[in-house]
Short mmCIF file of C-alpha atoms in Angstrom, two decimals:
data_model
loop_
_atom_site.label_atom_id
_atom_site.label_comp_id
_atom_site.label_asym_id
_atom_site.label_seq_id
_atom_site.Cartn_x
_atom_site.Cartn_y
_atom_site.Cartn_z
CA MET A 211 88.88 98.88 68.45
CA PRO A 212 89.99 103.16 68.36
CA LYS A 213 92.19 104.18 71.14
CA ASN A 214 89.64 106.65 71.52
CA PRO A 215 85.73 105.28 69.65
CA THR A 216 83.22 107.38 68.55
CA LEU A 217 79.64 106.58 69.45
CA SER A 218 77.19 106.89 68.01
CA ALA A 219 74.17 108.55 69.27
CA ARG A 220 71.89 106.54 70.18
CA ALA A 221 74.85 104.48 72.30
CA TRP A 222 75.42 108.33 73.51
CA ALA A 223 71.10 108.61 74.55
CA LEU A 224 71.23 105.40 76.90
CA LEU A 225 74.77 106.32 78.53
CA LEU A 226 73.69 108.66 80.19
CA VAL A 227 69.74 107.56 80.30
CA LEU A 228 72.07 105.21 82.71
CA CYS A 229 74.72 108.22 83.91
CA GLY A 230 71.21 109.54 84.84
CA THR A 231 70.40 106.89 88.41
CA ILE A 232 73.41 107.60 89.88
CA PHE A 233 73.26 111.28 89.37
CA LEU A 234 71.06 110.76 91.08
CA GLU A 235 71.50 108.17 94.07
CA GLY A 236 73.92 110.40 94.20
CA ILE A 237 72.46 114.16 94.78
CA ASP A 238 70.62 111.91 96.78
CA VAL A 239 72.24 111.52 99.45
CA ALA A 240 74.01 114.25 99.30
CA MET A 241 71.07 116.75 99.11
CA LEU A 242 70.25 115.38 102.73
CA ALA A 243 72.88 114.83 104.29
CA VAL A 244 72.80 119.29 104.70
CA ALA A 245 69.27 119.13 104.33
CA VAL A 246 69.50 117.34 108.36
CA PRO A 247 69.71 119.88 110.44
CA SER A 248 66.46 122.03 108.94
CA ILE A 249 64.48 118.64 108.88
CA ARG A 250 65.50 117.57 112.95
CA SER A 251 64.28 121.28 113.75
CA ASP A 252 61.33 121.02 112.30
CA LEU A 253 60.45 117.56 113.02
CA GLY A 254 61.29 118.24 116.80
CA LEU A 255 63.62 114.76 116.27
CA SER A 256 67.09 113.69 118.57
CA THR A 257 69.32 113.57 117.78
CA GLY A 258 69.71 109.48 117.58
CA THR A 259 66.54 110.34 115.54
CA ALA A 260 68.02 112.12 112.47
CA ALA A 261 71.28 109.97 112.76
CA TRP A 262 69.19 106.99 111.41
CA VAL A 263 67.66 108.84 108.41
CA MET A 264 71.07 109.07 107.43
CA SER A 265 71.96 105.43 108.04
CA ALA A 266 68.78 103.87 106.77
CA TYR A 267 69.24 104.63 103.27
CA VAL A 268 72.91 103.59 103.75
CA LEU A 269 72.00 100.44 106.19
CA GLY A 270 69.82 99.33 102.70
CA TYR A 271 71.74 99.77 100.08
CA ALA A 272 74.75 97.99 101.79
CA GLY A 273 72.66 95.33 102.59
CA PHE A 274 70.91 94.75 99.27
CA THR A 275 73.18 95.56 96.25
CA LEU A 276 74.76 92.45 95.98
CA LEU A 277 71.42 90.32 95.86
CA GLY A 278 70.00 94.01 93.26
CA GLY A 279 73.02 92.81 90.91
CA ARG A 280 72.61 89.39 90.89
CA ALA A 281 68.70 89.66 90.47
CA ALA A 282 69.55 91.41 87.01
CA ASP A 283 71.42 88.11 86.36
CA LEU A 284 69.15 86.80 85.79
CA LEU A 285 65.79 88.93 86.33
CA GLY A 286 67.25 89.72 83.71
CA ARG A 287 68.30 93.54 83.71
CA ARG A 288 65.50 96.00 82.15
CA ARG A 289 63.45 94.50 84.35
CA MET A 290 65.38 95.13 88.09
CA PHE A 291 65.75 98.67 85.93
CA LEU A 292 63.05 100.01 85.67
CA THR A 293 61.55 98.45 89.27
CA TRP A 294 63.40 99.61 90.96
CA LEU A 295 64.03 103.00 89.81
CA THR A 296 60.08 102.68 89.83
CA VAL A 297 60.11 102.57 93.97
CA PHE A 298 63.14 104.38 94.17
CA MET A 299 61.07 107.71 92.71
CA LEU A 300 58.06 106.52 95.44
CA PHE A 301 59.54 106.41 98.15
CA SER A 302 61.94 109.98 97.81
CA GLY A 303 58.38 111.17 96.83
CA LEU A 304 57.00 110.05 100.91
CA GLY A 305 59.34 110.82 102.73
CA GLY A 306 58.59 114.66 100.99
CA PHE A 307 55.58 114.06 102.93
CA ALA A 308 56.58 112.47 105.65
CA THR A 309 55.10 113.86 109.41
CA GLU A 310 57.49 111.63 111.66
CA GLY A 311 61.18 110.50 112.15
CA TRP A 312 59.42 106.77 112.12
CA MET A 313 58.11 107.53 108.49
CA LEU A 314 61.97 109.32 107.16
CA ILE A 315 63.32 106.19 108.31
CA THR A 316 61.03 103.86 106.45
CA ALA A 317 61.19 105.76 103.93
CA ARG A 318 64.94 106.80 103.65
CA PHE A 319 65.14 102.44 104.09
CA VAL A 320 63.39 101.32 100.84
CA THR A 321 65.44 104.03 98.52
CA GLY A 322 68.80 102.09 99.02
CA VAL A 323 66.95 99.36 99.31
CA ALA A 324 65.66 100.59 95.64
CA ALA A 325 68.53 102.15 94.96
CA ALA A 326 71.38 98.59 95.43
CA PHE A 327 68.88 96.99 92.83
CA MET A 328 68.77 99.90 90.93
CA THR A 329 72.34 100.94 90.14
CA PRO A 330 74.23 97.48 89.99
CA ALA A 331 71.55 96.43 86.81
CA ALA A 332 72.55 100.80 85.42
CA MET A 333 76.60 99.17 85.51
CA SER A 334 75.33 95.94 84.48
CA ILE A 335 73.76 96.71 80.99
CA ILE A 336 76.74 99.26 80.20
CA THR A 337 79.18 96.43 80.81
CA THR A 338 76.78 94.34 77.99
CA SER A 339 76.06 96.88 75.98
CA TYR A 340 79.20 98.66 75.07
CA ALA A 341 81.76 96.47 73.95
CA GLU A 342 84.13 95.33 76.02
CA GLY A 343 87.74 97.11 75.30
CA PRO A 344 87.93 101.47 75.45
CA GLU A 345 84.25 101.64 74.45
CA ARG A 346 83.32 100.38 77.72
CA ASN A 347 85.97 101.80 79.77
CA LYS A 348 84.83 105.19 77.58
CA ALA A 349 81.63 104.05 78.82
CA LEU A 350 82.43 103.99 82.79
CA LEU A 351 84.07 106.40 83.04
CA VAL A 352 81.35 108.33 81.83
CA PHE A 353 79.74 106.44 84.53
CA ALA A 354 82.14 106.84 87.51
CA GLY A 355 82.63 110.89 86.60
CA THR A 356 78.69 111.97 87.05
CA ALA A 357 78.19 109.61 90.20
CA ALA A 358 81.11 112.55 91.21
CA GLY A 359 79.28 115.61 90.14
CA GLY A 360 75.77 114.26 91.03
CA PHE A 361 77.31 113.90 95.08
CA SER A 362 79.48 117.29 94.47
CA LEU A 363 76.63 120.03 92.54
CA GLY A 364 74.19 118.08 95.30
CA LEU A 365 75.66 119.37 98.77
CA VAL A 366 75.10 123.28 96.31
CA ILE A 367 72.36 121.61 95.17
CA GLY A 368 70.30 120.39 98.63
CA GLY A 369 71.88 124.13 100.59
CA LEU A 370 69.41 125.78 97.58
CA LEU A 371 66.71 123.72 98.28
CA THR A 372 66.40 123.47 101.92
CA ALA A 373 66.69 126.97 101.63
CA LEU A 374 63.14 126.86 100.17
CA GLY A 375 62.07 123.91 102.42
CA TRP A 376 63.00 120.77 103.03
CA ARG A 377 60.55 118.69 101.53
CA TRP A 378 62.38 119.76 98.36
CA VAL A 379 64.67 117.95 98.53
CA PHE A 380 62.22 114.81 98.75
CA PHE A 381 61.37 116.09 95.70
CA ALA A 382 63.42 117.29 93.47
CA PRO A 383 64.53 113.47 92.88
CA VAL A 384 61.16 112.22 91.76
CA ILE A 385 61.01 114.77 88.70
CA PHE A 386 63.88 113.95 87.42
CA ALA A 387 63.55 110.89 88.26
CA GLY A 388 60.33 111.34 86.18
CA ALA A 389 62.64 111.96 83.43
CA VAL A 390 65.21 109.16 83.22
CA LEU A 391 62.16 106.03 83.95
CA LEU A 392 60.38 107.92 81.15
CA ALA A 393 63.65 108.26 79.39
CA ALA A 394 64.29 104.62 79.23
CA PHE A 395 61.18 102.94 77.86
CA LYS A 396 61.58 104.34 74.96
CA LEU A 397 66.45 103.86 74.89
CA LEU A 398 66.97 100.20 76.98
CA PRO A 399 67.17 97.42 74.99
CA ALA A 400 64.70 94.83 74.62
CA GLU A 401 65.85 91.58 76.75
CA GLY A 402 64.69 87.50 76.69
CA ARG A 403 63.82 85.27 80.27
CA PRO A 404 67.10 85.22 81.11
CA ALA A 405 68.77 82.49 80.47
CA ARG A 406 69.83 80.87 83.54
CA ALA A 407 66.88 82.24 84.94
CA THR A 408 64.96 78.87 84.07
CA GLY A 409 67.01 77.23 86.44
CA GLY A 410 65.58 78.29 89.67
CA PHE A 411 66.93 81.20 92.02
CA ASP A 412 69.37 80.31 94.93
CA LEU A 413 66.45 81.79 97.54
CA ALA A 414 68.18 80.68 101.08
CA GLY A 415 71.21 81.92 99.64
CA ALA A 416 69.48 85.94 99.44
CA VAL A 417 67.83 85.68 102.36
CA VAL A 418 71.10 84.40 104.50
CA ALA A 419 73.60 86.77 102.30
CA ALA A 420 69.94 89.89 103.02
CA GLY A 421 70.75 89.16 107.02
CA ALA A 422 74.52 89.46 106.66
CA MET A 423 75.27 92.32 104.78
CA LEU A 424 72.24 94.02 106.78
CA LEU A 425 74.32 92.99 110.03
CA LEU A 426 77.71 93.69 109.19
CA ALA A 427 76.36 97.36 107.53
CA PHE A 428 74.51 97.47 111.09
CA GLY A 429 77.43 97.21 112.99
CA ILE A 430 79.73 99.53 110.38
CA VAL A 431 76.63 101.84 111.39
CA ARG A 432 77.25 101.48 115.20
CA LEU A 433 80.71 102.45 115.20
CA GLU A 434 80.11 106.34 115.72
CA HIS A 435 78.60 105.98 118.23
CA GLY A 436 82.18 104.38 120.05
CA LEU A 437 81.90 102.30 123.39
CA ASP A 438 78.24 103.59 124.35
CA SER A 439 76.70 99.92 123.82
CA TRP A 440 79.44 98.51 122.47
CA GLU A 441 77.81 95.31 123.44
CA LEU A 442 74.91 95.53 120.66
CA THR A 443 78.00 96.50 117.63
CA ALA A 444 79.62 93.32 118.67
CA ALA A 445 76.23 91.15 118.44
CA ALA A 446 76.28 92.52 115.12
CA PHE A 447 79.71 91.79 113.93
CA ALA A 448 79.79 89.14 115.13
CA ALA A 449 75.65 87.57 114.47
CA GLY A 450 76.70 88.57 110.35
CA LEU A 451 80.04 87.32 109.83
CA LEU A 452 78.10 84.13 111.34
CA LEU A 453 75.43 84.41 108.69
CA THR A 454 78.72 84.62 106.12
CA GLY A 455 80.04 81.33 106.67
CA LEU A 456 76.61 79.65 106.56
CA PHE A 457 75.76 81.90 102.88
CA VAL A 458 79.85 80.05 102.04
CA ALA A 459 77.69 76.51 102.74
CA VAL A 460 74.57 77.35 101.17
CA GLU A 461 76.87 78.80 98.01
CA ARG A 462 78.47 75.41 98.09
CA ARG A 463 75.43 73.53 97.89
CA ALA A 464 72.98 75.38 95.80
CA LYS A 465 71.98 74.24 92.86
CA ASN A 466 72.29 77.49 91.07
CA PRO A 467 73.91 80.05 93.57
CA LEU A 468 74.08 83.06 94.03
CA VAL A 469 77.14 83.62 94.27
CA ARG A 470 79.27 81.61 92.53
CA LEU A 471 82.62 80.77 94.51
CA GLY A 472 84.80 80.20 91.53
CA PHE A 473 84.30 84.06 90.85
CA LEU A 474 86.24 84.98 93.85
CA ARG A 475 89.14 83.03 92.54
CA LYS A 476 89.42 85.74 89.96
CA ALA A 477 92.09 88.37 91.51
CA ALA A 478 92.15 91.07 89.07
CA THR A 479 89.42 91.49 91.05
CA VAL A 480 88.51 91.18 94.53
CA ARG A 481 91.89 93.64 93.44
CA ALA A 482 89.55 96.11 92.35
CA ASP A 483 87.13 96.12 95.36
CA LEU A 484 89.27 95.76 98.14
CA GLY A 485 90.90 99.05 96.58
CA MET A 486 87.43 100.12 95.95
CA MET A 487 86.49 100.39 99.42
CA LEU A 488 89.55 101.61 101.00
CA PHE A 489 90.02 104.32 98.55
CA VAL A 490 86.58 106.18 98.59
CA GLY A 491 86.51 104.97 102.84
CA ALA A 492 88.89 107.24 103.31
CA PHE A 493 87.52 109.87 100.52
CA PHE A 494 84.27 109.82 102.44
CA GLY A 495 86.35 109.62 105.87
CA PHE A 496 88.07 113.20 104.87
CA GLN A 497 85.26 114.90 103.67
CA PHE A 498 83.30 114.28 106.90
CA VAL A 499 85.99 115.42 108.52
CA VAL A 500 86.52 119.21 107.08
CA THR A 501 82.86 119.90 107.16
CA LEU A 502 82.97 119.77 110.65
CA TYR A 503 86.13 121.52 110.76
CA LEU A 504 84.55 123.80 108.55
CA GLN A 505 80.67 123.90 110.20
CA GLU A 506 81.60 123.30 114.06
CA LEU A 507 85.09 125.25 114.44
CA ARG A 508 85.46 128.02 111.28
CA GLY A 509 81.82 128.81 112.29
CA TRP A 510 80.54 127.73 109.03
CA SER A 511 76.65 126.94 106.94
CA SER A 512 76.26 124.46 105.28
CA PHE A 513 76.12 125.91 102.25
CA GLU A 514 79.72 127.98 101.86
CA THR A 515 80.71 124.77 103.36
CA ALA A 516 78.83 123.59 100.10
CA LEU A 517 80.54 125.71 97.86
CA ALA A 518 83.91 125.83 99.59
CA LEU A 519 83.70 121.71 98.90
CA ILE A 520 82.81 121.84 95.14
CA VAL A 521 86.22 122.11 93.62
CA MET A 522 86.43 118.78 94.77
CA GLY A 523 83.02 118.07 91.94
CA VAL A 524 86.43 118.61 89.01
CA ASP A 525 86.77 115.03 88.94
CA ALA A 526 83.72 115.08 86.92
CA VAL A 527 85.21 116.69 84.39
CA LEU A 528 87.95 114.76 84.55
CA ALA A 529 86.90 111.37 84.05
CA PRO A 530 85.77 111.11 80.54
CA THR A 531 88.13 114.17 80.06
CA LEU A 532 90.88 113.30 80.82
CA THR A 533 91.33 109.34 82.83
CA PRO A 534 90.66 107.12 79.57
CA ARG A 535 93.25 108.79 77.48
CA LEU A 536 95.75 108.51 80.89
CA VAL A 537 94.50 104.94 80.88
CA ASN A 538 95.48 104.35 77.44
CA ARG A 539 98.71 105.38 77.43
CA PHE A 540 99.49 103.97 80.69
CA GLY A 541 96.32 101.34 81.84
CA ASN A 542 93.79 101.26 84.65
CA ALA A 543 96.83 100.19 87.08
CA LYS A 544 99.43 102.57 87.24
CA VAL A 545 96.57 105.27 86.74
CA ALA A 546 94.55 103.59 90.14
CA PHE A 547 97.42 103.38 91.87
CA GLY A 548 98.68 107.17 90.18
CA GLY A 549 95.52 108.23 92.99
CA PHE A 550 95.93 106.79 95.33
CA VAL A 551 99.68 108.70 95.69
CA LEU A 552 97.58 112.32 95.37
CA ALA A 553 95.49 111.37 97.18
CA ALA A 554 97.69 110.60 100.37
CA VAL A 555 99.98 113.14 99.02
CA THR A 556 96.10 115.47 99.76
CA TYR A 557 95.74 113.58 103.54
CA VAL A 558 99.13 113.64 104.84
CA VAL A 559 99.44 117.99 104.22
CA PHE A 560 95.97 118.31 106.21
CA LEU A 561 97.29 116.65 108.76
CA GLN A 562 99.07 119.88 109.17
CA ILE A 563 95.39 121.01 109.36
CA GLY A 564 95.12 124.23 112.23
CA SER A 565 92.47 126.38 114.04
CA ASP A 566 93.52 129.72 111.31
CA TRP A 567 93.73 128.21 107.68
CA THR A 568 92.58 130.35 104.90
CA TYR A 569 90.80 128.64 102.23
CA ALA A 570 92.92 129.23 99.46
CA ALA A 571 95.78 127.15 101.64
CA MET A 572 92.39 124.77 102.11
CA PHE A 573 92.23 125.16 97.63
CA PRO A 574 95.01 123.25 96.42
CA LEU A 575 94.08 120.29 98.51
CA LEU A 576 90.76 120.34 98.02
CA LEU A 577 90.82 120.35 94.38
CA LEU A 578 94.14 117.65 95.12
CA ASN A 579 91.99 115.09 97.00
CA GLY A 580 89.70 116.17 93.89
CA VAL A 581 92.13 114.83 90.45
CA ALA A 582 92.85 111.61 92.72
CA PHE A 583 89.11 110.53 92.53
CA ALA A 584 89.34 110.65 88.49
CA VAL A 585 92.01 109.29 88.27
CA VAL A 586 90.95 105.99 90.94
CA TYR A 587 87.09 105.24 90.79
CA GLY A 588 87.27 105.44 86.53
CA PRO A 589 90.26 102.71 86.02
CA LEU A 590 88.95 100.68 89.29
CA THR A 591 85.76 100.26 87.89
CA ILE A 592 86.48 99.41 84.95
CA ALA A 593 89.40 96.49 86.36
CA ALA A 594 86.35 95.51 88.72
CA THR A 595 84.29 94.64 85.47
CA ASP A 596 86.63 93.12 82.09
CA GLY A 597 87.49 90.06 82.26
CA VAL A 598 83.81 88.64 83.26
CA ASP A 599 81.41 86.91 82.11
CA GLU A 600 78.05 88.89 80.75
CA GLU A 601 75.25 86.31 82.27
CA GLU A 602 78.04 87.37 85.40
CA GLN A 603 78.46 91.52 84.87
CA GLY A 604 75.78 92.43 87.73
CA LEU A 605 77.12 89.63 90.02
CA ALA A 606 80.87 92.14 89.31
CA SER A 607 78.18 95.61 89.05
CA GLY A 608 76.76 94.51 92.40
CA LEU A 609 80.33 93.17 94.38
CA LEU A 610 82.08 96.93 93.91
CA THR A 611 78.54 98.62 94.71
CA THR A 612 78.06 96.54 97.52
CA ALA A 613 82.41 97.51 98.20
CA THR A 614 81.83 101.12 97.25
CA GLN A 615 79.29 101.68 99.58
CA PHE A 616 80.50 99.54 103.30
CA GLY A 617 83.49 101.86 102.11
CA SER A 618 81.66 105.31 102.21
CA ALA A 619 80.16 103.33 105.52
CA VAL A 620 82.81 101.94 107.64
CA GLY A 621 85.23 105.45 106.68
CA ILE A 622 81.66 108.01 108.11
CA SER A 623 81.82 105.69 111.41
CA ALA A 624 84.62 105.32 112.08
CA VAL A 625 85.96 108.93 111.76
CA THR A 626 82.72 109.66 113.83
CA ALA A 627 83.67 107.19 116.32
CA VAL A 628 87.60 108.34 116.20
CA TYR A 629 86.35 111.90 115.98
CA GLY A 630 84.33 111.64 119.53
CA LEU A 631 86.61 109.36 121.20
CA SER A 632 89.80 112.00 120.97
CA ALA A 633 87.62 115.04 122.06
CA THR A 634 90.04 117.32 124.53
CA SER A 635 89.92 120.12 125.55
CA ASP A 636 92.15 121.22 121.92
CA PRO A 637 89.46 120.56 119.22
CA MET A 638 91.69 120.02 116.52
CA ASP A 639 93.43 117.65 118.74
CA ALA A 640 90.26 114.92 117.66
CA PHE A 641 90.21 116.12 114.27
CA ARG A 642 93.71 115.54 113.64
CA ALA A 643 93.10 111.65 114.98
CA ALA A 644 90.34 111.35 113.30
CA LEU A 645 91.91 112.56 109.47
CA ALA A 646 94.30 109.84 110.71
CA VAL A 647 92.09 106.85 109.65
CA PRO A 648 91.57 108.64 106.12
CA VAL A 649 95.36 109.08 105.98
CA ALA A 650 95.36 104.66 107.44
CA MET A 651 92.63 103.65 104.66
CA ILE A 652 94.43 105.33 101.70
CA LEU A 653 97.74 104.18 102.71
CA LEU A 654 96.72 100.79 102.69
CA GLY A 655 94.28 100.48 99.65
CA GLY A 656 97.51 101.80 97.22
CA LEU A 657 100.08 98.62 98.82
CA LEU A 658 96.86 96.00 98.04
CA THR A 659 97.06 98.44 94.21
CA ALA A 660 99.52 98.37 93.96
CA THR A 661 100.66 94.86 93.82
CA GLY A 662 98.76 94.54 90.71
CA LEU A 663 101.20 96.48 89.03
CA ARG A 664 102.94 94.08 86.92
CA THR A 665 101.93 93.32 83.07
CA ARG A 666 101.36 89.41 82.20
CA PRO A 667 101.21 88.72 78.68
CA VAL A 668 97.94 88.59 76.67
CA ARG A 669 97.63 86.70 73.14
CA HIS A 670 95.21 87.96 71.44
CA MET A 671 93.54 85.99 68.55
CA GLU A 672 91.76 87.12 65.29
CA ALA A 673 87.98 85.82 64.84
CA GLU A 674 88.00 83.80 61.92
CA SER A 675 91.53 83.30 61.24
CA PRO A 676 94.98 80.54 62.64
CA SER A 677 96.85 83.38 62.78
CA ALA A 678 97.86 85.39 66.25
CA GLU A 679 98.12 88.81 67.19
CA PRO A 680 101.91 89.25 68.24
CA VAL A 681 101.99 89.11 72.64
CA ARG A 682 101.10 92.54 73.82
CA GLU A 683 101.38 93.00 77.78
CA ARG A 684 98.48 94.47 79.26
CA GLN A 685 98.47 95.53 83.38
CA THR A 686 95.78 93.82 86.42
CA VAL A 687 95.04 96.54 88.70
#
């Protein structure tokens, strides 16, 4: 297979449809983050209610992603994709008609659940529709770049739409999702009933897994409240861990387990998932601190802040162009590790931030952070799904997406908690303390990824030939 495969027109069309969902998910989150202050003011929401407008989505997404990924394997990827894209579109529209806080929170929670089923289905369609190797890698890198571009552009689009009226932040995704849905009906490959679905569905495992993920996600979101009602936070974590233990026991006895426990023995996959969790947590934690710095200390508007941060969207350009060349030459492990190093340099230098920094001083660091995202996200995505059997690609995608969502929740919540606890007469002390969180996460993630820099021999056999190719060295993440 060539190192730089040329995809057919239909293959590109299918990929663009699948990328449309991750782009939709990215702009949806980013636009709402910009619009929350206007929503709070217009509807007269309390601070706590406004916070839950954002947190409800995280709970739904993180709580059901594992189940969503496995459902794609067992119930059909096309079926799950189309069904939950429709739900995403409908409840995004309902959020635009909300007149009370509880209506917004409900709409955001269900939208998050929809994304939890839709996103792993889209990723697993990619990993089963494109041949493993350069072709699949190219598709996954384009998918990763689109995800990053959606979030970056969403910040600016959200600022523009909020100026027209915050309800457009909910209505715009409906229009985009409708276009993607129409194209998906024509382009998604037909599929029969998955063979393993006939063996029964692990309902007990599904219920326990969803409960454990919801409680753990709730505990993470609660971290941003600091020591306020710490008993509730501790109870959520304890209950979540208890259900996690129960889930393992259920899966050991299940005839057709939701998660085959042997799958978790794949060291490269688990390492990629944990690396992704730490990297994404550091990335979003850093972005949140920078946003606070620009808006609260420097007095920039939300739109000015969005324009300042859009430079990090360079990953949308580099991920499908530069990163594939780097991966072909150096392998996933070295490229991902290099990205961790770039991010670590960015965060450590930013620790020296002062109250009078010019944007010209910040620009190179923000650009470097975008480059780091481009050379980490895609390679880790490839590593997390590489070598996985087709019938478990949904599970692999679900685990990766779960790690991503938990990472973003941990990063933002931990940064918020440290910032609140470190508030002093000098706000710069609090900013620097909060910046220590992404520094710690990126260093830990870098050390974890470095353990995959070793090489191991892999023998590739010709399909219909008794002779073998020479042994090749392959890097694992």
